[in-house]
Amino acid sequence: DVQLVESGGASVQAGGSLTLACVLSEYSFRRDNICFGWFRQAPGKGREGIAAIRTGRDSTYYDSSVQGRMTISQDMAKSTMYLQMNSPKPEDSAKYYCAADLGTSDCSTKYWHQRYEYNYWGQGTQVTVS
């Protein structure tokens, strides 16, 4: 079965930096047509999409709350997608999830941040900013 496994979550101080990784495994098809997304969920809140990237084209999408502070990237030679967090804030504290829509023509410019756009999910990694 296809698996997504996140790593890199940690407790960090505000103003520091952190990079999350998401590894795609057990997927034997072409990897230049995947839309990957990063979502996060804070206690008592819904899961929100914050960034997405389409492999093959490297088109990227960001929520305004993270635009300019976080960078999504991918390296399919390593089957890995990343989220670099620069100068995180306490309000960035949440559990971060990666998600994938496999075999897509592109990330939806309108709906990339919606959970229903993705058919595979990781288990999440915790980020705490103090």
PDB file of C-alpha atoms in Angstrom:
ATOM      1  CA  ASP A   1       0.000   0.000   0.000  1.00  0.00           C
ATOM      2  CA  VAL A   2       1.088   3.561  -0.661  1.00  0.00           C
ATOM      3  CA  GLN A   3       2.515   5.229   2.418  1.00  0.00           C
ATOM      4  CA  LEU A   4       3.388   8.777   3.389  1.00  0.00           C
ATOM      5  CA  VAL A   5       5.602   9.215   6.420  1.00  0.00           C
ATOM      6  CA  GLU A   6       6.358  12.607   7.914  1.00  0.00           C
ATOM      7  CA  SER A   7       9.390  13.465  10.030  1.00  0.00           C
ATOM      8  CA  GLY A   8      11.199  16.482  11.413  1.00  0.00           C
ATOM      9  CA  GLY A   9       8.636  17.729  13.896  1.00  0.00           C
ATOM     10  CA  ALA A  10      10.130  19.239  17.031  1.00  0.00           C
ATOM     11  CA  SER A  11       9.878  21.904  19.697  1.00  0.00           C
ATOM     12  CA  VAL A  12      11.552  25.078  18.479  1.00  0.00           C
ATOM     13  CA  GLN A  13      11.859  28.658  19.568  1.00  0.00           C
ATOM     14  CA  ALA A  14      10.120  31.411  17.684  1.00  0.00           C
ATOM     15  CA  GLY A  15      12.422  32.886  15.081  1.00  0.00           C
ATOM     16  CA  GLY A  16      14.310  29.671  14.546  1.00  0.00           C
ATOM     17  CA  SER A  17      13.921  27.279  11.642  1.00  0.00           C
ATOM     18  CA  LEU A  18      12.701  23.766  11.017  1.00  0.00           C
ATOM     19  CA  THR A  19      12.347  21.488   8.021  1.00  0.00           C
ATOM     20  CA  LEU A  20       9.705  18.808   7.784  1.00  0.00           C
ATOM     21  CA  ALA A  21      10.022  15.882   5.391  1.00  0.00           C
ATOM     22  CA  CYS A  22       7.464  13.537   3.883  1.00  0.00           C
ATOM     23  CA  VAL A  23       8.571  10.298   2.245  1.00  0.00           C
ATOM     24  CA  LEU A  24       6.419   8.533  -0.321  1.00  0.00           C
ATOM     25  CA  SER A  25       6.843   4.764  -0.409  1.00  0.00           C
ATOM     26  CA  GLU A  26       5.264   1.673  -1.978  1.00  0.00           C
ATOM     27  CA  TYR A  27       4.370   3.657  -5.105  1.00  0.00           C
ATOM     28  CA  SER A  28       5.756   2.266  -8.328  1.00  0.00           C
ATOM     29  CA  PHE A  29       4.214   4.597 -10.908  1.00  0.00           C
ATOM     30  CA  ARG A  30       5.498   7.822 -12.462  1.00  0.00           C
ATOM     31  CA  ARG A  31       6.276  10.556  -9.991  1.00  0.00           C
ATOM     32  CA  ASP A  32       6.118  13.656 -12.153  1.00  0.00           C
ATOM     33  CA  ASN A  33       2.375  14.080 -11.804  1.00  0.00           C
ATOM     34  CA  ILE A  34       1.712  14.185  -8.080  1.00  0.00           C
ATOM     35  CA  CYS A  35       0.151  17.012  -6.115  1.00  0.00           C
ATOM     36  CA  PHE A  36       1.569  17.048  -2.591  1.00  0.00           C
ATOM     37  CA  GLY A  37       0.112  19.152   0.152  1.00  0.00           C
ATOM     38  CA  TRP A  38       1.000  20.148   3.692  1.00  0.00           C
ATOM     39  CA  PHE A  39      -1.810  20.545   6.172  1.00  0.00           C
ATOM     40  CA  ARG A  40      -1.806  21.373   9.847  1.00  0.00           C
ATOM     41  CA  GLN A  41      -4.206  20.986  12.709  1.00  0.00           C
ATOM     42  CA  ALA A  42      -3.983  22.783  16.032  1.00  0.00           C
ATOM     43  CA  PRO A  43      -5.905  21.555  19.091  1.00  0.00           C
ATOM     44  CA  GLY A  44      -9.575  22.428  18.791  1.00  0.00           C
ATOM     45  CA  LYS A  45      -9.259  23.584  15.190  1.00  0.00           C
ATOM     46  CA  GLY A  46      -9.887  22.090  11.799  1.00  0.00           C
ATOM     47  CA  ARG A  47      -7.208  20.773   9.479  1.00  0.00           C
ATOM     48  CA  GLU A  48      -6.064  23.529   7.158  1.00  0.00           C
ATOM     49  CA  GLY A  49      -4.083  23.365   3.962  1.00  0.00           C
ATOM     50  CA  ILE A  50      -1.033  25.614   4.010  1.00  0.00           C
ATOM     51  CA  ALA A  51       1.061  24.674   0.978  1.00  0.00           C
ATOM     52  CA  ALA A  52       1.043  22.458  -2.081  1.00  0.00           C
ATOM     53  CA  ILE A  53       3.405  21.519  -4.883  1.00  0.00           C
ATOM     54  CA  ARG A  54       2.954  19.696  -8.145  1.00  0.00           C
ATOM     55  CA  THR A  55       5.878  17.488  -9.117  1.00  0.00           C
ATOM     56  CA  GLY A  56       7.122  17.702 -12.673  1.00  0.00           C
ATOM     57  CA  ARG A  57       6.154  21.364 -12.939  1.00  0.00           C
ATOM     58  CA  ASP A  58       7.161  22.523  -9.452  1.00  0.00           C
ATOM     59  CA  SER A  59       4.160  24.800  -9.337  1.00  0.00           C
ATOM     60  CA  THR A  60       3.606  25.855  -5.737  1.00  0.00           C
ATOM     61  CA  TYR A  61       0.710  27.217  -3.731  1.00  0.00           C
ATOM     62  CA  TYR A  62       0.657  28.848  -0.299  1.00  0.00           C
ATOM     63  CA  ASP A  63      -1.878  30.023   2.194  1.00  0.00           C
ATOM     64  CA  SER A  64      -1.458  33.662   3.125  1.00  0.00           C
ATOM     65  CA  SER A  65      -0.716  32.669   6.721  1.00  0.00           C
ATOM     66  CA  VAL A  66       2.581  31.058   5.683  1.00  0.00           C
ATOM     67  CA  GLN A  67       3.436  32.859   2.448  1.00  0.00           C
ATOM     68  CA  GLY A  68       6.981  34.209   2.662  1.00  0.00           C
ATOM     69  CA  ARG A  69       7.802  32.215   5.813  1.00  0.00           C
ATOM     70  CA  MET A  70       7.523  28.639   4.635  1.00  0.00           C
ATOM     71  CA  THR A  71       8.790  26.943   1.486  1.00  0.00           C
ATOM     72  CA  ILE A  72       7.524  23.721  -0.009  1.00  0.00           C
ATOM     73  CA  SER A  73       9.831  21.687  -2.225  1.00  0.00           C
ATOM     74  CA  GLN A  74      10.248  18.166  -3.503  1.00  0.00           C
ATOM     75  CA  ASP A  75      12.929  15.739  -4.619  1.00  0.00           C
ATOM     76  CA  MET A  76      11.361  12.725  -6.247  1.00  0.00           C
ATOM     77  CA  ALA A  77      14.778  11.118  -6.727  1.00  0.00           C
ATOM     78  CA  LYS A  78      14.524  10.708  -2.944  1.00  0.00           C
ATOM     79  CA  SER A  79      10.742  10.271  -2.981  1.00  0.00           C
ATOM     80  CA  THR A  80      10.604  13.138  -0.513  1.00  0.00           C
ATOM     81  CA  MET A  81       8.677  16.346  -0.161  1.00  0.00           C
ATOM     82  CA  TYR A  82       9.726  19.083   2.267  1.00  0.00           C
ATOM     83  CA  LEU A  83       8.374  22.043   4.179  1.00  0.00           C
ATOM     84  CA  GLN A  84      10.974  24.546   5.333  1.00  0.00           C
ATOM     85  CA  MET A  85       9.722  26.728   8.154  1.00  0.00           C
ATOM     86  CA  ASN A  86      11.578  29.997   8.677  1.00  0.00           C
ATOM     87  CA  SER A  87      10.970  32.207  11.689  1.00  0.00           C
ATOM     88  CA  PRO A  88       8.082  30.109  12.970  1.00  0.00           C
ATOM     89  CA  LYS A  89       5.607  31.715  15.316  1.00  0.00           C
ATOM     90  CA  PRO A  90       3.767  30.234  18.312  1.00  0.00           C
ATOM     91  CA  GLU A  91       0.603  30.198  16.195  1.00  0.00           C
ATOM     92  CA  ASP A  92       2.340  27.747  13.832  1.00  0.00           C
ATOM     93  CA  SER A  93       2.202  25.131  16.587  1.00  0.00           C
ATOM     94  CA  ALA A  94       0.176  22.209  15.292  1.00  0.00           C
ATOM     95  CA  LYS A  95       0.365  18.676  14.027  1.00  0.00           C
ATOM     96  CA  TYR A  96       1.547  18.779  10.429  1.00  0.00           C
ATOM     97  CA  TYR A  97       0.327  16.298   7.852  1.00  0.00           C
ATOM     98  CA  CYS A  98       1.456  15.603   4.326  1.00  0.00           C
ATOM     99  CA  ALA A  99      -0.995  14.486   1.703  1.00  0.00           C
ATOM    100  CA  ALA A 100      -0.822  13.333  -1.901  1.00  0.00           C
ATOM    101  CA  ASP A 101      -3.081  13.256  -4.906  1.00  0.00           C
ATOM    102  CA  LEU A 102      -1.406  10.654  -7.104  1.00  0.00           C
ATOM    103  CA  GLY A 103      -1.592  10.710 -10.896  1.00  0.00           C
ATOM    104  CA  THR A 104      -3.072  14.189 -11.268  1.00  0.00           C
ATOM    105  CA  SER A 105      -2.769  16.661 -14.093  1.00  0.00           C
ATOM    106  CA  ASP A 106      -2.048  19.473 -11.627  1.00  0.00           C
ATOM    107  CA  CYS A 107      -2.863  20.804  -8.191  1.00  0.00           C
ATOM    108  CA  SER A 108      -6.185  22.610  -8.343  1.00  0.00           C
ATOM    109  CA  THR A 109      -5.508  26.310  -8.204  1.00  0.00           C
ATOM    110  CA  LYS A 110      -8.857  26.759  -6.480  1.00  0.00           C
ATOM    111  CA  TYR A 111      -9.074  23.705  -4.239  1.00  0.00           C
ATOM    112  CA  TRP A 112      -5.494  22.664  -3.444  1.00  0.00           C
ATOM    113  CA  HIS A 113      -6.078  23.535   0.215  1.00  0.00           C
ATOM    114  CA  GLN A 114      -9.111  21.285   0.585  1.00  0.00           C
ATOM    115  CA  ARG A 115      -8.747  17.880   2.216  1.00  0.00           C
ATOM    116  CA  TYR A 116     -10.922  16.151  -0.373  1.00  0.00           C
ATOM    117  CA  GLU A 117      -8.367  16.909  -3.100  1.00  0.00           C
ATOM    118  CA  TYR A 118      -5.988  14.329  -1.635  1.00  0.00           C
ATOM    119  CA  ASN A 119      -6.349  10.593  -1.448  1.00  0.00           C
ATOM    120  CA  TYR A 120      -3.352   9.618   0.668  1.00  0.00           C
ATOM    121  CA  TRP A 121      -2.312  10.966   4.051  1.00  0.00           C
ATOM    122  CA  GLY A 122       0.498  10.585   6.506  1.00  0.00           C
ATOM    123  CA  GLN A 123       0.096  10.191  10.252  1.00  0.00           C
ATOM    124  CA  GLY A 124       1.442  13.639  11.099  1.00  0.00           C
ATOM    125  CA  THR A 125       4.368  15.143  12.962  1.00  0.00           C
ATOM    126  CA  GLN A 126       4.094  17.578  15.862  1.00  0.00           C
ATOM    127  CA  VAL A 127       5.567  21.070  15.729  1.00  0.00           C
ATOM    128  CA  THR A 128       5.594  23.225  18.853  1.00  0.00           C
ATOM    129  CA  VAL A 129       6.838  26.810  18.722  1.00  0.00           C
ATOM    130  CA  SER A 130       7.482  28.719  21.924  1.00  0.00           C
TER     131      SER A 130
END
